[in-house]
mmCIF file of C-alpha atoms in Angstrom:
data_model
loop_
_atom_site.group_PDB
_atom_site.id
_atom_site.type_symbol
_atom_site.label_atom_id
_atom_site.label_comp_id
_atom_site.label_asym_id
_atom_site.label_seq_id
_atom_site.Cartn_x
_atom_site.Cartn_y
_atom_site.Cartn_z
ATOM 1 C CA MET A 1 49.464 -3.625 3.766
ATOM 2 C CA SER A 2 49.856 -3.279 7.576
ATOM 3 C CA THR A 3 47.350 -5.015 9.752
ATOM 4 C CA PRO A 4 47.077 -3.283 13.059
ATOM 5 C CA GLU A 5 46.376 -5.126 16.243
ATOM 6 C CA PRO A 6 42.408 -5.180 17.018
ATOM 7 C CA ASP A 7 42.825 -2.917 20.054
ATOM 8 C CA GLN A 8 44.306 -0.416 17.779
ATOM 9 C CA VAL A 9 41.300 -0.338 15.233
ATOM 10 C CA ALA A 10 38.454 -1.618 16.893
ATOM 11 C CA ALA A 11 37.940 0.868 19.748
ATOM 12 C CA PRO A 12 34.776 2.676 19.101
ATOM 13 C CA ARG A 13 35.071 6.602 18.904
ATOM 14 C CA ARG A 14 32.016 8.304 20.221
ATOM 15 C CA GLY A 15 29.953 5.228 19.374
ATOM 16 C CA ARG A 16 31.284 4.979 15.658
ATOM 17 C CA PRO A 17 33.339 2.244 14.325
ATOM 18 C CA GLY A 18 36.975 2.802 14.252
ATOM 19 C CA HIS A 19 38.746 4.163 11.124
ATOM 20 C CA ASP A 20 39.743 0.677 9.628
ATOM 21 C CA GLN A 21 36.552 -1.006 10.734
ATOM 22 C CA GLU A 22 34.864 1.828 8.897
ATOM 23 C CA THR A 23 36.678 1.312 5.663
ATOM 24 C CA VAL A 24 35.866 -2.529 5.810
ATOM 25 C CA LEU A 25 32.111 -1.585 6.593
ATOM 26 C CA ARG A 26 31.868 0.666 3.579
ATOM 27 C CA GLN A 27 33.282 -2.050 1.258
ATOM 28 C CA ALA A 28 31.127 -4.654 2.830
ATOM 29 C CA ILE A 29 28.040 -2.597 2.155
ATOM 30 C CA GLU A 30 28.950 -2.129 -1.457
ATOM 31 C CA LEU A 31 29.515 -5.831 -1.901
ATOM 32 C CA PHE A 32 26.454 -6.806 -0.099
ATOM 33 C CA ASN A 33 24.341 -4.354 -2.400
ATOM 34 C CA ALA A 34 26.146 -5.461 -5.612
ATOM 35 C CA GLN A 35 25.986 -9.179 -5.059
ATOM 36 C CA GLY A 36 23.734 -9.831 -2.097
ATOM 37 C CA TYR A 37 24.654 -10.658 1.478
ATOM 38 C CA ASP A 38 24.431 -14.385 1.057
ATOM 39 C CA GLY A 39 26.505 -14.012 -2.196
ATOM 40 C CA THR A 40 29.465 -12.267 -0.460
ATOM 41 C CA SER A 41 32.089 -14.115 1.385
ATOM 42 C CA MET A 42 34.544 -12.629 4.053
ATOM 43 C CA GLY A 43 37.185 -13.897 1.368
ATOM 44 C CA ASP A 44 35.427 -11.628 -1.332
ATOM 45 C CA LEU A 45 35.615 -8.640 1.077
ATOM 46 C CA ALA A 46 39.306 -9.240 1.912
ATOM 47 C CA LYS A 47 40.239 -9.554 -1.906
ATOM 48 C CA ALA A 48 38.155 -6.098 -2.596
ATOM 49 C CA LEU A 49 40.180 -4.518 0.096
ATOM 50 C CA GLY A 50 43.539 -6.065 -0.840
ATOM 51 C CA LEU A 51 43.875 -7.847 2.646
ATOM 52 C CA THR A 52 44.210 -11.379 3.472
ATOM 53 C CA LYS A 53 41.172 -13.164 4.739
ATOM 54 C CA SER A 54 42.735 -13.460 8.334
ATOM 55 C CA ALA A 55 43.604 -9.828 8.279
ATOM 56 C CA ILE A 56 39.880 -8.991 7.844
ATOM 57 C CA TYR A 57 39.179 -10.688 11.284
ATOM 58 C CA HIS A 58 41.543 -8.236 13.060
ATOM 59 C CA HIS A 59 38.920 -5.312 12.124
ATOM 60 C CA VAL A 60 35.644 -7.145 12.429
ATOM 61 C CA PRO A 61 34.503 -10.246 14.095
ATOM 62 C CA SER A 62 32.157 -11.601 11.551
ATOM 63 C CA LYS A 63 30.102 -11.044 8.313
ATOM 64 C CA THR A 64 26.980 -10.886 10.540
ATOM 65 C CA HIS A 65 28.588 -7.995 12.476
ATOM 66 C CA LEU A 66 29.125 -6.025 9.508
ATOM 67 C CA LEU A 67 25.311 -6.499 8.465
ATOM 68 C CA SER A 68 24.240 -5.556 11.771
ATOM 69 C CA LEU A 69 26.444 -2.310 11.689
ATOM 70 C CA ALA A 70 25.178 -1.467 8.321
ATOM 71 C CA LEU A 71 21.586 -1.930 9.216
ATOM 72 C CA ASP A 72 21.891 -0.093 12.555
ATOM 73 C CA GLU A 73 23.478 2.920 10.415
ATOM 74 C CA ALA A 74 20.302 3.076 8.251
ATOM 75 C CA LEU A 75 17.902 2.527 11.154
ATOM 76 C CA ASP A 76 19.567 4.996 13.587
ATOM 77 C CA GLY A 77 19.449 7.702 10.988
ATOM 78 C CA LEU A 78 15.653 6.956 10.241
ATOM 79 C CA THR A 79 15.007 6.712 14.089
ATOM 80 C CA ALA A 80 16.519 10.068 14.537
ATOM 81 C CA VAL A 81 14.310 11.533 11.701
ATOM 82 C CA ILE A 82 11.128 10.592 13.440
ATOM 83 C CA ASP A 83 12.408 11.535 16.882
ATOM 84 C CA GLU A 84 13.090 14.930 15.537
ATOM 85 C CA ALA A 85 9.828 15.128 13.674
ATOM 86 C CA GLU A 86 7.744 14.141 16.781
ATOM 87 C CA GLN A 87 9.794 16.449 19.044
ATOM 88 C CA ALA A 88 9.388 19.385 16.798
ATOM 89 C CA SER A 89 8.321 22.719 18.615
ATOM 90 C CA ALA A 90 5.209 22.739 20.609
ATOM 91 C CA GLY A 91 3.697 25.181 17.941
ATOM 92 C CA ALA A 92 4.295 22.906 14.975
ATOM 93 C CA SER A 93 1.234 21.495 13.573
ATOM 94 C CA ALA A 94 1.014 17.684 12.734
ATOM 95 C CA TYR A 95 1.050 18.690 9.001
ATOM 96 C CA GLU A 96 4.477 20.585 9.573
ATOM 97 C CA ARG A 97 5.825 17.639 11.574
ATOM 98 C CA LEU A 98 4.991 15.161 8.873
ATOM 99 C CA ARG A 99 6.397 17.521 6.259
ATOM 100 C CA ARG A 100 9.448 17.570 8.180
ATOM 101 C CA ALA A 101 9.661 13.942 8.729
ATOM 102 C CA VAL A 102 9.545 13.626 4.739
ATOM 103 C CA GLN A 103 12.272 16.180 4.344
ATOM 104 C CA LEU A 104 14.570 14.788 6.844
ATOM 105 C CA SER A 105 13.855 11.240 5.445
ATOM 106 C CA VAL A 106 15.148 12.082 2.187
ATOM 107 C CA GLU A 107 18.330 13.788 3.655
ATOM 108 C CA VAL A 108 19.025 10.391 5.593
ATOM 109 C CA LEU A 109 18.516 8.461 2.607
ATOM 110 C CA VAL A 110 20.853 10.488 0.473
ATOM 111 C CA ALA A 111 23.567 10.703 3.253
ATOM 112 C CA HIS A 112 23.399 6.964 3.942
ATOM 113 C CA GLN A 113 22.217 5.672 0.690
ATOM 114 C CA PRO A 114 24.299 2.400 0.513
ATOM 115 C CA ALA A 115 23.225 1.466 4.216
ATOM 116 C CA VAL A 116 19.436 2.361 3.350
ATOM 117 C CA THR A 117 19.495 0.548 0.193
ATOM 118 C CA LEU A 118 20.814 -2.509 2.023
ATOM 119 C CA LEU A 119 17.954 -2.076 4.713
ATOM 120 C CA LEU A 120 15.306 -1.864 2.105
ATOM 121 C CA ARG A 121 16.398 -5.188 0.748
ATOM 122 C CA VAL A 122 16.442 -7.169 3.867
ATOM 123 C CA ARG A 123 13.894 -9.951 3.774
ATOM 124 C CA GLY A 124 14.204 -11.431 7.454
ATOM 125 C CA ASN A 125 16.462 -14.450 6.441
ATOM 126 C CA SER A 126 18.358 -14.352 9.826
ATOM 127 C CA GLU A 127 18.072 -12.992 13.381
ATOM 128 C CA VAL A 128 19.821 -9.839 12.481
ATOM 129 C CA GLU A 129 17.587 -9.161 9.581
ATOM 130 C CA LEU A 130 14.458 -10.023 11.751
ATOM 131 C CA ASP A 131 15.558 -7.316 14.216
ATOM 132 C CA ALA A 132 15.995 -4.887 11.524
ATOM 133 C CA LEU A 133 12.518 -5.642 10.211
ATOM 134 C CA ARG A 134 11.122 -5.005 13.702
ATOM 135 C CA ARG A 135 12.912 -1.692 14.075
ATOM 136 C CA ARG A 136 11.816 -0.720 10.530
ATOM 137 C CA ARG A 137 8.105 -1.591 11.431
ATOM 138 C CA ALA A 138 8.350 0.466 14.486
ATOM 139 C CA ILE A 139 9.462 3.415 12.393
ATOM 140 C CA ASP A 140 6.667 2.826 9.868
ATOM 141 C CA THR A 141 4.134 2.622 12.623
ATOM 142 C CA ARG A 142 5.275 6.217 13.979
ATOM 143 C CA LEU A 143 5.186 7.676 10.724
ATOM 144 C CA ALA A 144 1.695 6.423 9.851
ATOM 145 C CA ALA A 145 0.692 8.005 13.267
ATOM 146 C CA LEU A 146 1.993 11.402 12.069
ATOM 147 C CA VAL A 147 -0.114 10.980 8.958
ATOM 148 C CA GLN A 148 -3.029 9.986 11.074
ATOM 149 C CA GLN A 149 -2.592 13.243 13.340
ATOM 150 C CA ALA A 150 -2.394 15.474 10.064
ATOM 151 C CA VAL A 151 -5.680 14.020 8.932
ATOM 152 C CA ASP A 152 -7.328 14.394 12.450
ATOM 153 C CA GLU A 153 -6.138 17.971 12.483
ATOM 154 C CA GLY A 154 -7.845 18.565 9.120
ATOM 155 C CA SER A 155 -4.705 19.498 7.188
ATOM 156 C CA LEU A 156 -4.480 16.228 5.242
ATOM 157 C CA ARG A 157 -7.052 14.723 2.983
ATOM 158 C CA SER A 158 -9.206 12.034 4.526
ATOM 159 C CA ASP A 159 -10.392 9.997 1.457
ATOM 160 C CA VAL A 160 -7.310 7.832 1.330
ATOM 161 C CA SER A 161 -6.516 5.845 4.382
ATOM 162 C CA PRO A 162 -3.722 7.093 6.608
ATOM 163 C CA GLN A 163 -1.803 3.654 6.248
ATOM 164 C CA LEU A 164 -2.080 3.776 2.416
ATOM 165 C CA VAL A 165 -0.777 7.413 2.431
ATOM 166 C CA SER A 166 2.091 6.596 4.635
ATOM 167 C CA ARG A 167 2.953 3.523 2.385
ATOM 168 C CA LEU A 168 2.876 5.490 -0.801
ATOM 169 C CA LEU A 169 4.541 8.678 0.545
ATOM 170 C CA PHE A 170 7.500 6.863 1.880
ATOM 171 C CA GLY A 171 7.485 4.395 -1.088
ATOM 172 C CA MET A 172 8.123 7.391 -3.288
ATOM 173 C CA VAL A 173 10.824 8.587 -0.731
ATOM 174 C CA ASN A 174 12.459 5.072 -0.647
ATOM 175 C CA SER A 175 12.393 4.744 -4.457
ATOM 176 C CA LEU A 176 15.131 7.223 -4.795
ATOM 177 C CA VAL A 177 17.686 4.650 -3.659
ATOM 178 C CA GLU A 178 17.019 2.921 -6.998
ATOM 179 C CA TRP A 179 18.086 5.735 -9.268
ATOM 180 C CA HIS A 180 19.682 8.627 -7.301
ATOM 181 C CA ARG A 181 23.438 8.856 -7.763
ATOM 182 C CA PRO A 182 25.569 10.603 -5.210
ATOM 183 C CA GLY A 183 27.280 13.677 -6.831
ATOM 184 C CA GLY A 184 24.642 13.537 -9.617
ATOM 185 C CA ALA A 185 22.675 16.527 -11.039
ATOM 186 C CA VAL A 186 20.080 16.470 -8.170
ATOM 187 C CA ASP A 187 21.297 17.130 -4.671
ATOM 188 C CA ALA A 188 19.362 16.138 -1.495
ATOM 189 C CA HIS A 189 17.769 19.712 -1.034
ATOM 190 C CA GLN A 190 16.425 19.556 -4.459
ATOM 191 C CA LEU A 191 15.076 15.969 -3.837
ATOM 192 C CA SER A 192 13.476 16.749 -0.692
ATOM 193 C CA GLU A 193 11.786 19.894 -2.027
ATOM 194 C CA ALA A 194 10.461 17.934 -5.129
ATOM 195 C CA ILE A 195 9.237 15.075 -3.020
ATOM 196 C CA THR A 196 7.436 17.238 -0.562
ATOM 197 C CA THR A 197 6.040 19.612 -3.343
ATOM 198 C CA ILE A 198 4.740 16.452 -5.263
ATOM 199 C CA ALA A 199 3.273 14.764 -2.147
ATOM 200 C CA PHE A 200 1.582 17.682 -0.354
ATOM 201 C CA ASP A 201 0.659 20.059 -3.094
ATOM 202 C CA GLY A 202 0.416 17.664 -6.073
ATOM 203 C CA LEU A 203 1.485 17.731 -9.657
ATOM 204 C CA ALA A 204 -1.526 19.368 -11.243
ATOM 205 C CA THR A 205 -1.501 23.003 -11.799
ATOM 206 C CA HIS A 206 -5.389 23.036 -11.166
ATOM 207 C CA GLN A 207 -7.124 20.741 -8.785
ATOM 208 C CA SER A 208 -9.369 18.284 -10.790
ATOM 209 C CA MET B 1 3.595 -37.472 -11.984
ATOM 210 C CA SER B 2 3.398 -37.787 -15.707
ATOM 211 C CA THR B 3 5.890 -36.054 -17.774
ATOM 212 C CA PRO B 4 4.341 -35.266 -21.166
ATOM 213 C CA GLU B 5 6.435 -35.039 -24.269
ATOM 214 C CA PRO B 6 7.683 -31.770 -25.149
ATOM 215 C CA ASP B 7 5.348 -31.186 -28.220
ATOM 216 C CA GLN B 8 2.301 -31.700 -25.920
ATOM 217 C CA VAL B 9 3.477 -28.983 -23.553
ATOM 218 C CA ALA B 10 5.567 -26.475 -25.410
ATOM 219 C CA ALA B 11 3.289 -25.439 -27.893
ATOM 220 C CA PRO B 12 2.380 -21.790 -27.576
ATOM 221 C CA ARG B 13 -1.136 -20.840 -27.401
ATOM 222 C CA ARG B 14 -2.000 -17.527 -28.828
ATOM 223 C CA GLY B 15 1.436 -16.490 -28.071
ATOM 224 C CA ARG B 16 1.329 -17.527 -24.464
ATOM 225 C CA PRO B 17 3.405 -20.253 -22.867
ATOM 226 C CA GLY B 18 1.641 -23.908 -22.703
ATOM 227 C CA HIS B 19 -0.177 -24.857 -19.532
ATOM 228 C CA ASP B 20 2.671 -26.902 -18.009
ATOM 229 C CA GLN B 21 5.189 -24.369 -19.060
ATOM 230 C CA GLU B 22 3.188 -21.892 -17.391
ATOM 231 C CA THR B 23 3.104 -23.756 -14.165
ATOM 232 C CA VAL B 24 6.952 -24.051 -14.261
ATOM 233 C CA LEU B 25 7.250 -20.341 -15.044
ATOM 234 C CA ARG B 26 5.077 -19.209 -12.084
ATOM 235 C CA GLN B 27 7.010 -21.276 -9.513
ATOM 236 C CA ALA B 28 10.260 -20.022 -11.112
ATOM 237 C CA ILE B 29 9.545 -16.576 -10.684
ATOM 238 C CA GLU B 30 8.494 -17.211 -7.013
ATOM 239 C CA LEU B 31 11.736 -18.831 -6.355
ATOM 240 C CA PHE B 32 13.755 -16.023 -8.185
ATOM 241 C CA ASN B 33 12.052 -13.409 -6.085
ATOM 242 C CA ALA B 34 12.564 -15.407 -2.913
ATOM 243 C CA GLN B 35 16.136 -16.381 -3.145
ATOM 244 C CA GLY B 36 17.510 -14.583 -6.187
ATOM 245 C CA TYR B 37 17.960 -15.561 -9.797
ATOM 246 C CA ASP B 38 21.544 -16.806 -9.258
ATOM 247 C CA GLY B 39 20.499 -18.420 -5.945
ATOM 248 C CA THR B 40 18.032 -20.641 -7.704
ATOM 249 C CA SER B 41 19.084 -23.825 -9.411
ATOM 250 C CA MET B 42 16.957 -25.862 -12.007
ATOM 251 C CA GLY B 43 17.231 -28.579 -9.237
ATOM 252 C CA ASP B 44 15.499 -26.207 -6.720
ATOM 253 C CA LEU B 45 12.706 -25.476 -9.212
ATOM 254 C CA ALA B 46 12.257 -29.291 -9.828
ATOM 255 C CA LYS B 47 12.085 -29.989 -6.159
ATOM 256 C CA ALA B 48 9.451 -27.029 -5.669
ATOM 257 C CA LEU B 49 7.231 -28.721 -8.308
ATOM 258 C CA GLY B 50 7.694 -32.215 -7.216
ATOM 259 C CA LEU B 51 9.445 -33.065 -10.451
ATOM 260 C CA THR B 52 12.769 -34.575 -11.333
ATOM 261 C CA LYS B 53 15.285 -32.283 -12.685
ATOM 262 C CA SER B 54 15.378 -34.012 -16.240
ATOM 263 C CA ALA B 55 11.413 -33.722 -16.269
ATOM 264 C CA ILE B 56 11.905 -29.798 -16.030
ATOM 265 C CA TYR B 57 13.710 -29.822 -19.278
ATOM 266 C CA HIS B 58 10.684 -31.379 -20.972
ATOM 267 C CA HIS B 59 8.863 -28.118 -20.124
ATOM 268 C CA VAL B 60 11.542 -25.421 -20.558
ATOM 269 C CA PRO B 61 14.977 -25.422 -22.250
ATOM 270 C CA SER B 62 16.813 -23.384 -19.739
ATOM 271 C CA LYS B 63 16.845 -21.276 -16.589
ATOM 272 C CA THR B 64 17.550 -18.213 -18.763
ATOM 273 C CA HIS B 65 14.692 -19.051 -20.896
ATOM 274 C CA LEU B 66 12.485 -18.850 -17.799
ATOM 275 C CA LEU B 67 14.069 -15.399 -16.868
ATOM 276 C CA SER B 68 13.457 -13.977 -20.405
ATOM 277 C CA LEU B 69 9.823 -15.275 -20.318
ATOM 278 C CA ALA B 70 9.154 -13.446 -16.775
ATOM 279 C CA LEU B 71 10.846 -10.263 -17.664
ATOM 280 C CA ASP B 72 8.827 -10.086 -21.017
ATOM 281 C CA GLU B 73 5.552 -10.703 -19.227
ATOM 282 C CA ALA B 74 6.370 -7.584 -17.022
ATOM 283 C CA LEU B 75 7.710 -5.557 -19.957
ATOM 284 C CA ASP B 76 5.034 -6.441 -22.371
ATOM 285 C CA GLY B 77 2.407 -5.245 -19.875
ATOM 286 C CA LEU B 78 4.086 -2.048 -19.164
ATOM 287 C CA THR B 79 4.622 -1.342 -22.887
ATOM 288 C CA ALA B 80 0.936 -1.908 -23.494
ATOM 289 C CA VAL B 81 0.118 0.730 -20.827
ATOM 290 C CA ILE B 82 2.366 3.491 -22.432
ATOM 291 C CA ASP B 83 1.118 2.251 -26.076
ATOM 292 C CA GLU B 84 -2.549 2.752 -24.722
ATOM 293 C CA ALA B 85 -1.738 6.015 -23.002
ATOM 294 C CA GLU B 86 -0.110 7.615 -26.042
ATOM 295 C CA GLN B 87 -2.837 6.464 -28.395
ATOM 296 C CA ALA B 88 -5.613 7.718 -26.070
ATOM 297 C CA SER B 89 -8.409 9.275 -27.966
ATOM 298 C CA ALA B 90 -7.302 12.592 -30.013
ATOM 299 C CA GLY B 91 -9.512 14.728 -27.742
ATOM 300 C CA ALA B 92 -7.382 13.704 -24.538
ATOM 301 C CA SER B 93 -4.934 16.115 -23.013
ATOM 302 C CA ALA B 94 -1.415 15.229 -22.173
ATOM 303 C CA TYR B 95 -2.598 15.530 -18.443
ATOM 304 C CA GLU B 96 -5.360 12.877 -19.135
ATOM 305 C CA ARG B 97 -2.902 10.520 -21.016
ATOM 306 C CA LEU B 98 -0.291 10.819 -18.111
ATOM 307 C CA ARG B 99 -2.867 10.231 -15.411
ATOM 308 C CA ARG B 100 -4.220 7.286 -17.494
ATOM 309 C CA ALA B 101 -0.637 5.857 -17.825
ATOM 310 C CA VAL B 102 -0.377 5.907 -13.884
ATOM 311 C CA GLN B 103 -3.572 4.228 -13.535
ATOM 312 C CA LEU B 104 -2.869 1.349 -15.909
ATOM 313 C CA SER B 105 0.612 1.037 -14.635
ATOM 314 C CA VAL B 106 -0.784 0.244 -11.165
ATOM 315 C CA GLU B 107 -3.140 -2.208 -12.609
ATOM 316 C CA VAL B 108 -0.281 -4.016 -14.478
ATOM 317 C CA LEU B 109 1.748 -3.930 -11.461
ATOM 318 C CA VAL B 110 -1.007 -5.637 -9.352
ATOM 319 C CA ALA B 111 -1.988 -7.974 -12.264
ATOM 320 C CA HIS B 112 1.691 -9.337 -12.808
ATOM 321 C CA GLN B 113 3.235 -8.355 -9.560
ATOM 322 C CA PRO B 114 5.680 -11.329 -9.297
ATOM 323 C CA ALA B 115 7.074 -10.714 -12.662
ATOM 324 C CA VAL B 116 7.311 -6.930 -12.163
ATOM 325 C CA THR B 117 8.998 -7.552 -8.932
ATOM 326 C CA LEU B 118 11.601 -9.498 -10.612
ATOM 327 C CA LEU B 119 11.884 -6.966 -13.428
ATOM 328 C CA LEU B 120 12.485 -4.092 -10.930
ATOM 329 C CA ARG B 121 15.552 -6.169 -9.175
ATOM 330 C CA VAL B 122 17.274 -6.740 -12.421
ATOM 331 C CA ARG B 123 20.763 -5.244 -12.354
ATOM 332 C CA GLY B 124 22.151 -6.261 -15.771
ATOM 333 C CA ASN B 125 24.112 -9.334 -14.809
ATOM 334 C CA SER B 126 23.524 -11.236 -17.976
ATOM 335 C CA GLU B 127 22.482 -10.368 -21.871
ATOM 336 C CA VAL B 128 18.821 -11.233 -20.902
ATOM 337 C CA GLU B 129 18.944 -8.759 -18.027
ATOM 338 C CA LEU B 130 20.708 -6.036 -20.227
ATOM 339 C CA ASP B 131 17.922 -6.503 -22.821
ATOM 340 C CA ALA B 132 15.431 -6.110 -20.121
ATOM 341 C CA LEU B 133 17.061 -2.977 -18.877
ATOM 342 C CA ARG B 134 17.097 -1.447 -22.355
ATOM 343 C CA ARG B 135 13.420 -2.082 -22.802
ATOM 344 C CA ARG B 136 12.680 -0.518 -19.359
ATOM 345 C CA ARG B 137 14.713 2.583 -20.239
ATOM 346 C CA ALA B 138 12.703 2.771 -23.455
ATOM 347 C CA ILE B 139 9.383 2.840 -21.382
ATOM 348 C CA ASP B 140 10.997 5.304 -18.868
ATOM 349 C CA THR B 141 11.776 7.665 -21.794
ATOM 350 C CA ARG B 142 8.245 7.551 -22.996
ATOM 351 C CA LEU B 143 6.926 8.208 -19.680
ATOM 352 C CA ALA B 144 9.089 11.088 -19.255
ATOM 353 C CA ALA B 145 7.717 12.482 -22.546
ATOM 354 C CA LEU B 146 4.200 12.311 -21.281
ATOM 355 C CA VAL B 147 5.133 14.405 -18.169
ATOM 356 C CA GLN B 148 7.089 16.692 -20.384
ATOM 357 C CA GLN B 149 3.883 17.168 -22.730
ATOM 358 C CA ALA B 150 1.768 17.787 -19.674
ATOM 359 C CA VAL B 151 4.190 20.443 -18.409
ATOM 360 C CA ASP B 152 4.253 22.124 -21.920
ATOM 361 C CA GLU B 153 0.388 22.050 -21.991
ATOM 362 C CA GLY B 154 0.392 23.934 -18.813
ATOM 363 C CA SER B 155 -1.572 21.407 -16.737
ATOM 364 C CA LEU B 156 1.586 20.165 -14.840
ATOM 365 C CA ARG B 157 3.755 22.248 -12.500
ATOM 366 C CA SER B 158 7.078 23.251 -14.103
ATOM 367 C CA ASP B 159 9.141 23.910 -10.880
ATOM 368 C CA VAL B 160 10.154 20.266 -10.617
ATOM 369 C CA SER B 161 12.021 18.765 -13.615
ATOM 370 C CA PRO B 162 9.880 16.564 -15.846
ATOM 371 C CA GLN B 163 12.634 13.652 -15.564
ATOM 372 C CA LEU B 164 12.633 14.061 -11.727
ATOM 373 C CA VAL B 165 8.626 14.000 -11.678
ATOM 374 C CA SER B 166 8.622 10.909 -13.831
ATOM 375 C CA ARG B 167 11.067 9.105 -11.492
ATOM 376 C CA LEU B 168 9.329 9.958 -8.438
ATOM 377 C CA LEU B 169 5.844 9.296 -9.639
ATOM 378 C CA PHE B 170 6.699 5.953 -11.044
ATOM 379 C CA GLY B 171 8.971 5.316 -7.993
ATOM 380 C CA MET B 172 5.801 5.617 -5.924
ATOM 381 C CA VAL B 173 4.033 3.253 -8.374
ATOM 382 C CA ASN B 174 6.632 0.828 -8.265
ATOM 383 C CA SER B 175 6.978 0.982 -4.402
ATOM 384 C CA LEU B 176 3.742 -1.106 -4.140
ATOM 385 C CA VAL B 177 5.607 -4.247 -5.230
ATOM 386 C CA GLU B 178 7.230 -4.095 -1.803
ATOM 387 C CA TRP B 179 4.296 -4.133 0.268
ATOM 388 C CA HIS B 180 0.955 -4.946 -1.600
ATOM 389 C CA ARG B 181 -0.196 -8.351 -1.089
ATOM 390 C CA PRO B 182 -2.764 -9.911 -3.602
ATOM 391 C CA GLY B 183 -6.136 -10.555 -2.009
ATOM 392 C CA GLY B 184 -5.216 -7.965 0.762
ATOM 393 C CA ALA B 185 -7.377 -5.317 2.053
ATOM 394 C CA VAL B 186 -6.600 -2.815 -0.946
ATOM 395 C CA ASP B 187 -7.479 -3.658 -4.516
ATOM 396 C CA ALA B 188 -5.892 -2.519 -7.661
ATOM 397 C CA HIS B 189 -8.723 0.106 -8.170
ATOM 398 C CA GLN B 190 -8.213 1.688 -4.807
ATOM 399 C CA LEU B 191 -4.506 1.526 -5.223
ATOM 400 C CA SER B 192 -4.598 3.326 -8.547
ATOM 401 C CA GLU B 193 -7.229 5.811 -7.211
ATOM 402 C CA ALA B 194 -5.027 6.652 -4.198
ATOM 403 C CA ILE B 195 -1.697 7.062 -6.218
ATOM 404 C CA THR B 196 -3.398 9.174 -8.971
ATOM 405 C CA THR B 197 -5.054 11.352 -5.938
ATOM 406 C CA ILE B 198 -1.822 11.828 -4.125
ATOM 407 C CA ALA B 199 0.379 12.441 -7.057
ATOM 408 C CA PHE B 200 -1.945 14.844 -9.163
ATOM 409 C CA ASP B 201 -3.992 16.493 -6.528
ATOM 410 C CA GLY B 202 -1.557 16.392 -3.682
ATOM 411 C CA LEU B 203 -2.071 15.374 0.177
ATOM 412 C CA ALA B 204 -2.890 18.829 1.680
ATOM 413 C CA THR B 205 -6.346 19.986 1.947
ATOM 414 C CA HIS B 206 -5.151 23.610 1.474
ATOM 415 C CA GLN B 207 -2.389 24.334 -0.898
ATOM 416 C CA SER B 208 0.710 25.770 1.060
#
C-alpha cells in the first residue's frame, strides 16, 4: 500500500480532514467504540487498515488527535443543531424551536452515529475528553433553555422540571445509538417522527 | 485486616451473597463501571479494598464470578418487574400493565443503578456477557409484547411500531443511569412520575 507524503494527505479541504486522514479517522472511531479508546493502540489501528505503524503517522500525528477530531465531529454537528433551532424564523414559537431541535438532533445522531456514540461514552479521562464534556454541557444548557422557554410560553407542561424534561427527552434521543443500525428497517426520518410524536404528543390515545 | 475462612463468608444467606462477598461485589461493580471490566484486575480490586490479592480469593472465586453476580442482580430485578407487570390483577388493562412496567423499571434502575449501568454496557465479549445479552433480549421481547397488547387494546397510538415504541420508551428509562445521582435532587418516585407522564401523556399542553 502506498503511503503518500504528509503534505499530500493532511491538507484540510474546506475544514474537513483530507481523504486518507478521513479513512484513518473512520477506522479509529470504529475501534475506539468496539474496544475502548484506552484499549486501542496505534498499532491496532495500523493493523486494521493494513498499514505499518509508521505509515499511520504520515496521516495523523497522534491517537489523541484522532479522538479530538472524532469528538469535534459529533459536537460540531450537535452545536449546529442548537444554532439552527435558536435562530429559527422570528415567527417560530419556543415549542416549534424545541421540536425542531429534537428532529435535527436525531438526524445528526443517525448521520454521525459512530462519532456521537464515542462522545456519549466520554468520561473525562484526559484534557481532550474534559474539553468535550464542557462543550457537551454547553449544548445541554442551551437545550434546557429551549425547554424552559416553551414552558414559559405555556406550550409545554410545567409539572415536570425543565431540566428533567431536557434530560429525559435527549436521553430518549441519545438512546438510539445503542440499537439503531445504519441501513436498517427504520430511517432517520421515521426515527425523528417517532421520537417527536412520543415526546410531545404522548403514547396514550386518550389522556389519563 | 482479618481474612475469614471461605466457609464463614461464602455461605449464601437467603440466596444473597454473604456480607464480605457483598462488599467485594459492590467495589468490583464500581471499578468495572469506572475503568471497564477488561481494564480491572483482581489486583486493582484487592488494592481498592485494602486486601491482599490472595485474600480476595477467600471471598470470590474469580473476576468472572463477580461479573456474573453483578449482571444477575440487574437482570433478576428487571425480570421481576416484567413478571409483576404481566401478572397484574386480572382487571388491569394492557395500558395499566405497561405503565406499571415503566414505573417499576425506573425503581429497579435507581435501586440497582451500578449493576444496571454495567448490564447496559455489556457487549457480549464472553460467555457470561452473551448469557446476559440473551436474558436482556428476553426481557425486551416481553416488554415489546406489553406494548403490542396496549396497541391492540386501542389505548396506545398505533402510528409508531410497537418495537420502536418499546425501544424508545425503555431507551428513555435506561438513559437515567447516565446522569441520575443517588441522593440527588430527584428521587425514584419523581423520576418514575416524570417518565410515565412524558411517555404516555406527552410534553405538549395541547395536542398538535
